[in-house]
mmCIF file of C-alpha atoms in Angstrom:
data_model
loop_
_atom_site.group_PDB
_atom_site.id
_atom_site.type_symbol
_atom_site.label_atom_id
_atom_site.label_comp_id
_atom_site.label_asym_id
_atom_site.label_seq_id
_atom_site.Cartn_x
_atom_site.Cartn_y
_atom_site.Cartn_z
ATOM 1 C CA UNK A 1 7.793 -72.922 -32.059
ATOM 2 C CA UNK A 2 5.310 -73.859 -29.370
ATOM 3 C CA UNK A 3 4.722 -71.709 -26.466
ATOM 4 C CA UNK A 4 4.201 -72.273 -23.186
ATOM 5 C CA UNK A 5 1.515 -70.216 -21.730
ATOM 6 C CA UNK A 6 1.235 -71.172 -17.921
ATOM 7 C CA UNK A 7 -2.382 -69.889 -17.916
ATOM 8 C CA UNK A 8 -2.420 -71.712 -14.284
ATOM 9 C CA UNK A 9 -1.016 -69.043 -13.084
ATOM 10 C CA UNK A 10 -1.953 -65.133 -13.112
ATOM 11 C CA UNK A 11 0.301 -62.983 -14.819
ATOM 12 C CA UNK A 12 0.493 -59.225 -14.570
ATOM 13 C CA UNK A 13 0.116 -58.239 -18.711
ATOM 14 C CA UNK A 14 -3.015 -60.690 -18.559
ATOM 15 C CA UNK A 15 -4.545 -59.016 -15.584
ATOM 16 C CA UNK A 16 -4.030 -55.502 -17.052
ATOM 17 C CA UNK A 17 -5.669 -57.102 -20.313
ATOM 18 C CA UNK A 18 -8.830 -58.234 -18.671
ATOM 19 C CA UNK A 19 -9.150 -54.914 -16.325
ATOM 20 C CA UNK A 20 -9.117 -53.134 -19.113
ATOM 21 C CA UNK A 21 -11.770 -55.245 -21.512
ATOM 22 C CA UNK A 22 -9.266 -57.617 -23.281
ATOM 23 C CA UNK A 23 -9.871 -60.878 -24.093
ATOM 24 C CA UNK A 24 -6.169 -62.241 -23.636
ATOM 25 C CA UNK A 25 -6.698 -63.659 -20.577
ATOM 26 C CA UNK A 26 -7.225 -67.154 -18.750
ATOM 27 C CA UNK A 27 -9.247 -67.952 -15.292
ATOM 28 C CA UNK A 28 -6.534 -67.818 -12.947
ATOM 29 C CA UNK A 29 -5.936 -63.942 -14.320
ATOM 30 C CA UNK A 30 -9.566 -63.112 -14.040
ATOM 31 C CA UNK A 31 -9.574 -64.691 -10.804
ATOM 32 C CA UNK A 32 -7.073 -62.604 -9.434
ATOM 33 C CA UNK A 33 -8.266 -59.598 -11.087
ATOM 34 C CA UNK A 34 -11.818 -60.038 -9.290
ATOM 35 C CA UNK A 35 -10.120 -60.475 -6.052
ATOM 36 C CA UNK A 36 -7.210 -57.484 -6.611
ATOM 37 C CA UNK A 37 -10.205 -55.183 -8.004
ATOM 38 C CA UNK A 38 -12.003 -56.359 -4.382
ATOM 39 C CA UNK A 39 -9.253 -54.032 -2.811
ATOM 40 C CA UNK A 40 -8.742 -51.702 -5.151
ATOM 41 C CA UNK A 41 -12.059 -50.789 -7.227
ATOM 42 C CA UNK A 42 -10.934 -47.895 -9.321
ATOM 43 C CA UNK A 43 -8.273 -49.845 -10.518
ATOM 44 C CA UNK A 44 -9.761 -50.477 -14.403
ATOM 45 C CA UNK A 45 -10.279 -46.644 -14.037
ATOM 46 C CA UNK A 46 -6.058 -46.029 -13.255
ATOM 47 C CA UNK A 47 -4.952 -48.678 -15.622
ATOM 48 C CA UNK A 48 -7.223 -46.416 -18.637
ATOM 49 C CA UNK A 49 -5.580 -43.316 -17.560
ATOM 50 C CA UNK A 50 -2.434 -45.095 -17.447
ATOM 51 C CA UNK A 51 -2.932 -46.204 -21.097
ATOM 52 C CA UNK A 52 -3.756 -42.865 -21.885
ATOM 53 C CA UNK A 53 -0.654 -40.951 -20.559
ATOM 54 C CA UNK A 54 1.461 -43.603 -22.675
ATOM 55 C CA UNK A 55 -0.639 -41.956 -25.747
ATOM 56 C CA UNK A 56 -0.043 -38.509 -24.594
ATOM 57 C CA UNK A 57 3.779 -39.011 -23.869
ATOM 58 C CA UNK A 58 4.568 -40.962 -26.700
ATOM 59 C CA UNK A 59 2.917 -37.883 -28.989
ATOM 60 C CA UNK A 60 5.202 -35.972 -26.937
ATOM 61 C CA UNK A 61 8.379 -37.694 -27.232
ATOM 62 C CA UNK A 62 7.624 -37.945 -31.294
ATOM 63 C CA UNK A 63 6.235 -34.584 -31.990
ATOM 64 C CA UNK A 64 7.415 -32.006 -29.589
ATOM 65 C CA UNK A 65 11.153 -33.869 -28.857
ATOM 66 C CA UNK A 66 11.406 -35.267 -32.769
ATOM 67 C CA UNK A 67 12.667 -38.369 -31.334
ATOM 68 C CA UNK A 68 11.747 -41.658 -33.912
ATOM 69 C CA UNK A 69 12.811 -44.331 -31.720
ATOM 70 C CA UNK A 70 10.864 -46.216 -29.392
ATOM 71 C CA UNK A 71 12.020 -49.041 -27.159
ATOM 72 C CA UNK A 72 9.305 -49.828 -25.270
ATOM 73 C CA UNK A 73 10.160 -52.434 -22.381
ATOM 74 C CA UNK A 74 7.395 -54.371 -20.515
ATOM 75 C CA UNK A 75 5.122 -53.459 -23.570
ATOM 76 C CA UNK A 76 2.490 -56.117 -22.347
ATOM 77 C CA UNK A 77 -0.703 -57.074 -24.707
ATOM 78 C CA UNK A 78 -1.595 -54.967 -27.440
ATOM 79 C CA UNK A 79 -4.241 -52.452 -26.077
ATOM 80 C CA UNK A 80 -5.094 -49.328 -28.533
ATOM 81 C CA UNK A 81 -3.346 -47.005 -28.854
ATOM 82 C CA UNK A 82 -0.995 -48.792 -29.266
ATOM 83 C CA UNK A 83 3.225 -46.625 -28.903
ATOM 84 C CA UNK A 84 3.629 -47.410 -32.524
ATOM 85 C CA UNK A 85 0.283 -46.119 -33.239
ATOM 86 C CA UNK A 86 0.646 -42.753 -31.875
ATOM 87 C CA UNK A 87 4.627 -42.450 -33.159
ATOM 88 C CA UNK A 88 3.921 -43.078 -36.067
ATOM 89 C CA UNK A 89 0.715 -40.890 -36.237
ATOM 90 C CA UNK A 90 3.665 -38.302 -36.388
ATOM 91 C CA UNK A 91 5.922 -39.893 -38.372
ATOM 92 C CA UNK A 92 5.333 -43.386 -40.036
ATOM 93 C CA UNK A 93 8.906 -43.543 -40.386
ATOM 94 C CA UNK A 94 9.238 -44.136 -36.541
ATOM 95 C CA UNK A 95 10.609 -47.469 -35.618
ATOM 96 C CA UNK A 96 9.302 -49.136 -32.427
ATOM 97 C CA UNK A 97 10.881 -52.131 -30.718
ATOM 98 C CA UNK A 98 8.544 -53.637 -27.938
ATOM 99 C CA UNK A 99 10.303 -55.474 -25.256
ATOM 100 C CA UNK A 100 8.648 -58.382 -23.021
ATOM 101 C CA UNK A 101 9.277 -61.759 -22.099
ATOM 102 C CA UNK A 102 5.510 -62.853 -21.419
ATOM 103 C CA UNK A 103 4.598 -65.660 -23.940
ATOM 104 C CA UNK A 104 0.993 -65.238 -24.575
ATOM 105 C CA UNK A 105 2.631 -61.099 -25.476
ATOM 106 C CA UNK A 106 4.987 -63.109 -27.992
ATOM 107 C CA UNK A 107 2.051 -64.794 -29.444
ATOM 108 C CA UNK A 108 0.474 -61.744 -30.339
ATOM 109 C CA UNK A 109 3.674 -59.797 -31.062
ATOM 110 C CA UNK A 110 4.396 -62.417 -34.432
ATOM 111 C CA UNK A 111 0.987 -61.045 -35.769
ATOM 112 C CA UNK A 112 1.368 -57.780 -35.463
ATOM 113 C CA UNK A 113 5.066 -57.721 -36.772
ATOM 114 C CA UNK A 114 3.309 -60.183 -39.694
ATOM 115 C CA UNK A 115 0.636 -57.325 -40.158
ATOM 116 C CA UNK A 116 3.203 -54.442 -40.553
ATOM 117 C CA UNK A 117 4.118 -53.579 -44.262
ATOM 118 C CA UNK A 118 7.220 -51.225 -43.676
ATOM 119 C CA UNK A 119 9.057 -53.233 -41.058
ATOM 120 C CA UNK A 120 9.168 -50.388 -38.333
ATOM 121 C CA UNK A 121 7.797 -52.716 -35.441
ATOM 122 C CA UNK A 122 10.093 -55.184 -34.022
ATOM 123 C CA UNK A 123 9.571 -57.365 -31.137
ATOM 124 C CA UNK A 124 12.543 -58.259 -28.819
ATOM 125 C CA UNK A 125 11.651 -61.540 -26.087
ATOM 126 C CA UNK A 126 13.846 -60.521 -22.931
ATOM 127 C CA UNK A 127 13.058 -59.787 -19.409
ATOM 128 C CA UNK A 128 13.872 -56.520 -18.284
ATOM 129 C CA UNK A 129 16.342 -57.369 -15.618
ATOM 130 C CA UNK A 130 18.799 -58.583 -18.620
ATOM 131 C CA UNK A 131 20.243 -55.457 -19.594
ATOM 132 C CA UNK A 132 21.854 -56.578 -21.960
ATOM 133 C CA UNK A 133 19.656 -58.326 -23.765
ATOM 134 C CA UNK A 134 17.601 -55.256 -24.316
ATOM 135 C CA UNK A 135 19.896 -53.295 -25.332
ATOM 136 C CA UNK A 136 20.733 -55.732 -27.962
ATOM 137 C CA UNK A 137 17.113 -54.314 -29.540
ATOM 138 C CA UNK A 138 17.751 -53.358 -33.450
ATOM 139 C CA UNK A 139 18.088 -49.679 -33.098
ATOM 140 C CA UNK A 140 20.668 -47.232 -33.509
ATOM 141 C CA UNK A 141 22.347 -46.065 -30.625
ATOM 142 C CA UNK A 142 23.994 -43.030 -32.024
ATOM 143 C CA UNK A 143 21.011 -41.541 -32.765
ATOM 144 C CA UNK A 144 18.425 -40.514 -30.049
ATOM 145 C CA UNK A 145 15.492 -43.218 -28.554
ATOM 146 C CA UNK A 146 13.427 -43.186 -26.393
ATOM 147 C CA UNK A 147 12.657 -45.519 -23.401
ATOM 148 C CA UNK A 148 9.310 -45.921 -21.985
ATOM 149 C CA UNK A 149 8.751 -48.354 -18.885
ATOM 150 C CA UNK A 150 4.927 -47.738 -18.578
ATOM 151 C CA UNK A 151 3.148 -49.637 -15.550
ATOM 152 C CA UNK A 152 6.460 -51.924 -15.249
ATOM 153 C CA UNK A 153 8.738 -50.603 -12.458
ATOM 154 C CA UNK A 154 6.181 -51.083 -9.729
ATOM 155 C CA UNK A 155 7.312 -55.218 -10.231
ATOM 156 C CA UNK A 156 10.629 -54.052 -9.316
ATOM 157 C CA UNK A 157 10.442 -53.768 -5.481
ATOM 158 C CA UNK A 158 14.077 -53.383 -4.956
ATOM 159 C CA UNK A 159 15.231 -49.764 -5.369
ATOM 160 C CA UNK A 160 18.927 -50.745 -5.980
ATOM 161 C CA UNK A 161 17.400 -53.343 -8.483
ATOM 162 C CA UNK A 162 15.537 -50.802 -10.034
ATOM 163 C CA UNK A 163 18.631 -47.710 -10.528
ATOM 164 C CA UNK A 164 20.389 -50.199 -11.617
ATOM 165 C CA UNK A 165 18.195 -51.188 -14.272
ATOM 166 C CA UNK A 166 17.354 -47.740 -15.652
ATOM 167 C CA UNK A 167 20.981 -46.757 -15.194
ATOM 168 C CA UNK A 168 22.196 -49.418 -17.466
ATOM 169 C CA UNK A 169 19.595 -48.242 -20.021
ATOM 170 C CA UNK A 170 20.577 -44.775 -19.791
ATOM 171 C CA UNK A 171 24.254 -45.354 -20.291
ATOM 172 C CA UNK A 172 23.425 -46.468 -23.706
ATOM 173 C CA UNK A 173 21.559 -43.740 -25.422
ATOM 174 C CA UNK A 174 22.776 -40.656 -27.012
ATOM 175 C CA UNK A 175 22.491 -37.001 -25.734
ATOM 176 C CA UNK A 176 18.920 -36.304 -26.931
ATOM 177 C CA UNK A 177 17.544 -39.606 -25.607
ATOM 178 C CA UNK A 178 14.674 -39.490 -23.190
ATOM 179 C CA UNK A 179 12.892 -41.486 -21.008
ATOM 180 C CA UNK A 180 9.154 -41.687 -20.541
ATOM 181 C CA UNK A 181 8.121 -43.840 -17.050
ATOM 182 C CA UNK A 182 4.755 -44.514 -15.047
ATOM 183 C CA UNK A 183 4.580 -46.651 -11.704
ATOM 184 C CA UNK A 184 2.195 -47.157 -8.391
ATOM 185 C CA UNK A 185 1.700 -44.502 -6.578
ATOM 186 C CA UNK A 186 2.200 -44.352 -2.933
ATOM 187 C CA UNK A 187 0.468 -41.167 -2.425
ATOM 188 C CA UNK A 188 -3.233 -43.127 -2.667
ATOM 189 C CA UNK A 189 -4.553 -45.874 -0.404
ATOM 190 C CA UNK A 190 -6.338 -48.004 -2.946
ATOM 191 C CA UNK A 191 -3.240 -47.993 -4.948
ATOM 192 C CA UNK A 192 -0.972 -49.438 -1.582
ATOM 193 C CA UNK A 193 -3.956 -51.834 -1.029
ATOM 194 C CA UNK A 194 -3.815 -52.872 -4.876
ATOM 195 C CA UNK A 195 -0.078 -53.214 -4.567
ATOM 196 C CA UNK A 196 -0.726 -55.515 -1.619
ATOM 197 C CA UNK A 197 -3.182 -57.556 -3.143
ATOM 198 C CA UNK A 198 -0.801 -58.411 -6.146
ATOM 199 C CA UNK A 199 1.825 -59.247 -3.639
ATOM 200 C CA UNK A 200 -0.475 -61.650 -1.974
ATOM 201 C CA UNK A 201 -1.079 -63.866 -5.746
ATOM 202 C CA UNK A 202 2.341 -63.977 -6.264
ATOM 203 C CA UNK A 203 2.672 -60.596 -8.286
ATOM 204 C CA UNK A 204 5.408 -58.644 -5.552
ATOM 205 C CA UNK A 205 4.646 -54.937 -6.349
ATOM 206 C CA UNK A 206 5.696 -51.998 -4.880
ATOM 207 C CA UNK A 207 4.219 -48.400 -4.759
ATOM 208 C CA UNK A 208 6.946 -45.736 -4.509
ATOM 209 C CA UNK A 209 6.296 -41.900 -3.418
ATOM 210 C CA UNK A 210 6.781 -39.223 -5.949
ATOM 211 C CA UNK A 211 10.568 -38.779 -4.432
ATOM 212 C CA UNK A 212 11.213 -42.046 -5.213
ATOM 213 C CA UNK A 213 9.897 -41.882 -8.647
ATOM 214 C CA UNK A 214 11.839 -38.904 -8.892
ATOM 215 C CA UNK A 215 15.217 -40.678 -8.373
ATOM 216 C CA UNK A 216 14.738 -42.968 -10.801
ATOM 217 C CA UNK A 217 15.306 -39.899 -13.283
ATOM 218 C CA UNK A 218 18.503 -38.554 -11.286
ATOM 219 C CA UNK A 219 20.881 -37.168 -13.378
ATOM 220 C CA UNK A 220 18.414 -36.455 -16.263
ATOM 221 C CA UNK A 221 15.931 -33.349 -17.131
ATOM 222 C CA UNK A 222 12.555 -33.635 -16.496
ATOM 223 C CA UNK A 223 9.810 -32.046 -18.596
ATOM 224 C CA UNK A 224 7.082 -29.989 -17.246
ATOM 225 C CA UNK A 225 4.855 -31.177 -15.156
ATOM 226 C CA UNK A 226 7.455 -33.160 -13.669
ATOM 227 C CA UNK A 227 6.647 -36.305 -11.598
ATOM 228 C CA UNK A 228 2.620 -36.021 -11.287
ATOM 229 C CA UNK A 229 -0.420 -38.242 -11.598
ATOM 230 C CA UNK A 230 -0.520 -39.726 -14.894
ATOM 231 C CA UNK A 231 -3.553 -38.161 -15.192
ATOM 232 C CA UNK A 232 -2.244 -34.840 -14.825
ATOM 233 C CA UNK A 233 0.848 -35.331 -17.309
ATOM 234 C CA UNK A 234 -0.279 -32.967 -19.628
ATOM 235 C CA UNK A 235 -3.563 -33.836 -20.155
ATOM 236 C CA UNK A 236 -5.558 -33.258 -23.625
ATOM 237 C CA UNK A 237 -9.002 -33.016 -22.447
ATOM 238 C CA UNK A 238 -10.938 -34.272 -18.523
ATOM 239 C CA UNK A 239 -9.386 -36.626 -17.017
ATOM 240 C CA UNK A 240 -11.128 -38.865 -14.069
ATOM 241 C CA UNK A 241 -10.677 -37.435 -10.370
ATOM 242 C CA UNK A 242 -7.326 -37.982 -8.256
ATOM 243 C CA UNK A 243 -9.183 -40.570 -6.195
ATOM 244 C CA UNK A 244 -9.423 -43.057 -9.329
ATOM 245 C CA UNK A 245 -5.880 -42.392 -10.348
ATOM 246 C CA UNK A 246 -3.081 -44.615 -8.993
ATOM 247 C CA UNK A 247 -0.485 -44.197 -11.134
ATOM 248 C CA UNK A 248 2.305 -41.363 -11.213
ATOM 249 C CA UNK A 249 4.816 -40.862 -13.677
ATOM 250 C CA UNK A 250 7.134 -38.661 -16.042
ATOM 251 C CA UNK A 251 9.194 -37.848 -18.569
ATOM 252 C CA UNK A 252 12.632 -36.632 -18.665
ATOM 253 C CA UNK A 253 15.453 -36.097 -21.183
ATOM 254 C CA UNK A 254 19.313 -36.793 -21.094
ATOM 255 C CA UNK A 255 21.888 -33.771 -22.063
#
């Protein structure tokens, strides 16, 4: 089946790709990227501590929680790690569906899911406003899984839009579940004039405080830290100063 790339345009997953060395990318996404990073310099900085915290809470989720399923939605290009990477560093029984609905992500999705011998990666083409269609993701839903929207919610500027959303998700799981997230910060000025500068190519973003980050978990138990700078979720070894960081995140489980 053909795919339709739109590489006249910039797309988010391509931008993150070329900010943080890729090669998945096209000139309107490096263009944008040159112009965003104009406004927000430490931004290939964030979006490698971002990528990092997805290591650190996906060890978490697998090791500490014993959760083996993954459903992560807005997955983007593969960057290593990769979730399935670390998950399965713990267990290589853990299954991992990746959700997105960016084509040049599907293109790359059909070789990795050609690459895997033991058919526990699965790729699932739906945009994460349709509920239901990623919750139709082959897992078992008696059992617990785990969510992770990683660098995803910030394109949801709509806070209604966005309980909804992780409310519908939630409804589905099991006791046990959990669910890992990490969005723009509004606690750091390059971040806001990032956020601005994706708005302005056509990329509406929107950093939220760390109450607002905290509602998206309402009803659910965080781990310790809590909400903090991904940087300062648990961290393994340094991480780069506050000032570089622009992302802020958590993870919390449902009873």
């Amino acid at each position: 089946m053909a795919v339709d790339l739109n590489t006249s345009l910039p797309h988010s997953a391509r931008i993150y790709d070329f900010l943080l060395g890729g090669k998945d990318n096209f000139d309107a996404d490096r263009k944008a990227a040159a112009e965003i990073v104009k406004q927000s310099p430490s931004l290939p900085i964030s979006m490698r501590a971002n990528r990092d915290y997805l290591a650190r809470a996906g060890r978490f989720l697998a090791d500490d929680l014993g959760i083996r399923q993954f459903l992560d939605i807005g997955a983007g290009l593969p960057t290593s790690p990769n979730l399935h990477e670390v998950v399965q560093g713990v267990d290589p029984d853990s299954r991992v569906v990746y959700v997105d609905n960016d084509p040049i992500v599907l293109v790359h999705a059909r070789a990795l899911l050609t690459s895997s011998s033991h058919g526990s990666i699965a790729y699932l083409d739906a945009d994460l406003r349709d509920t239901a269609a990623v919750l139709s993701a082959p897992l078992d839903f008696s059992r617990p899984i785990a969510i992770t929207l990683v660098a995803i919610l910030q394109f949801i500027t709509d806070d209604q839009e966005a309980y909804r959303i992780v409310d519908a998700l939630l409804d589905r799981l099991a006791p046990g579940s959990a669910l890992a997230i990490s969005t723009v910060t509004a606690h750091n000025e390059q971040a806001v004039l990032g956020a601005k500068a994706y708005t302005a190519r056509g990329i509406p973003a929107r950093p939220r405080t760390d109450d607002e980050v905290r509602r998206l978990f309402r009803g659910l138990d965080l781990v310790d830290p809590g909400v903090a700078l991904v940087s300062r979720w648990r961290p393994d070894g340094p991480a780069p100063d506050d000032f570089h960081v622009q992302m802020s995140g958590g993870v919390a489980v449902k009873r």
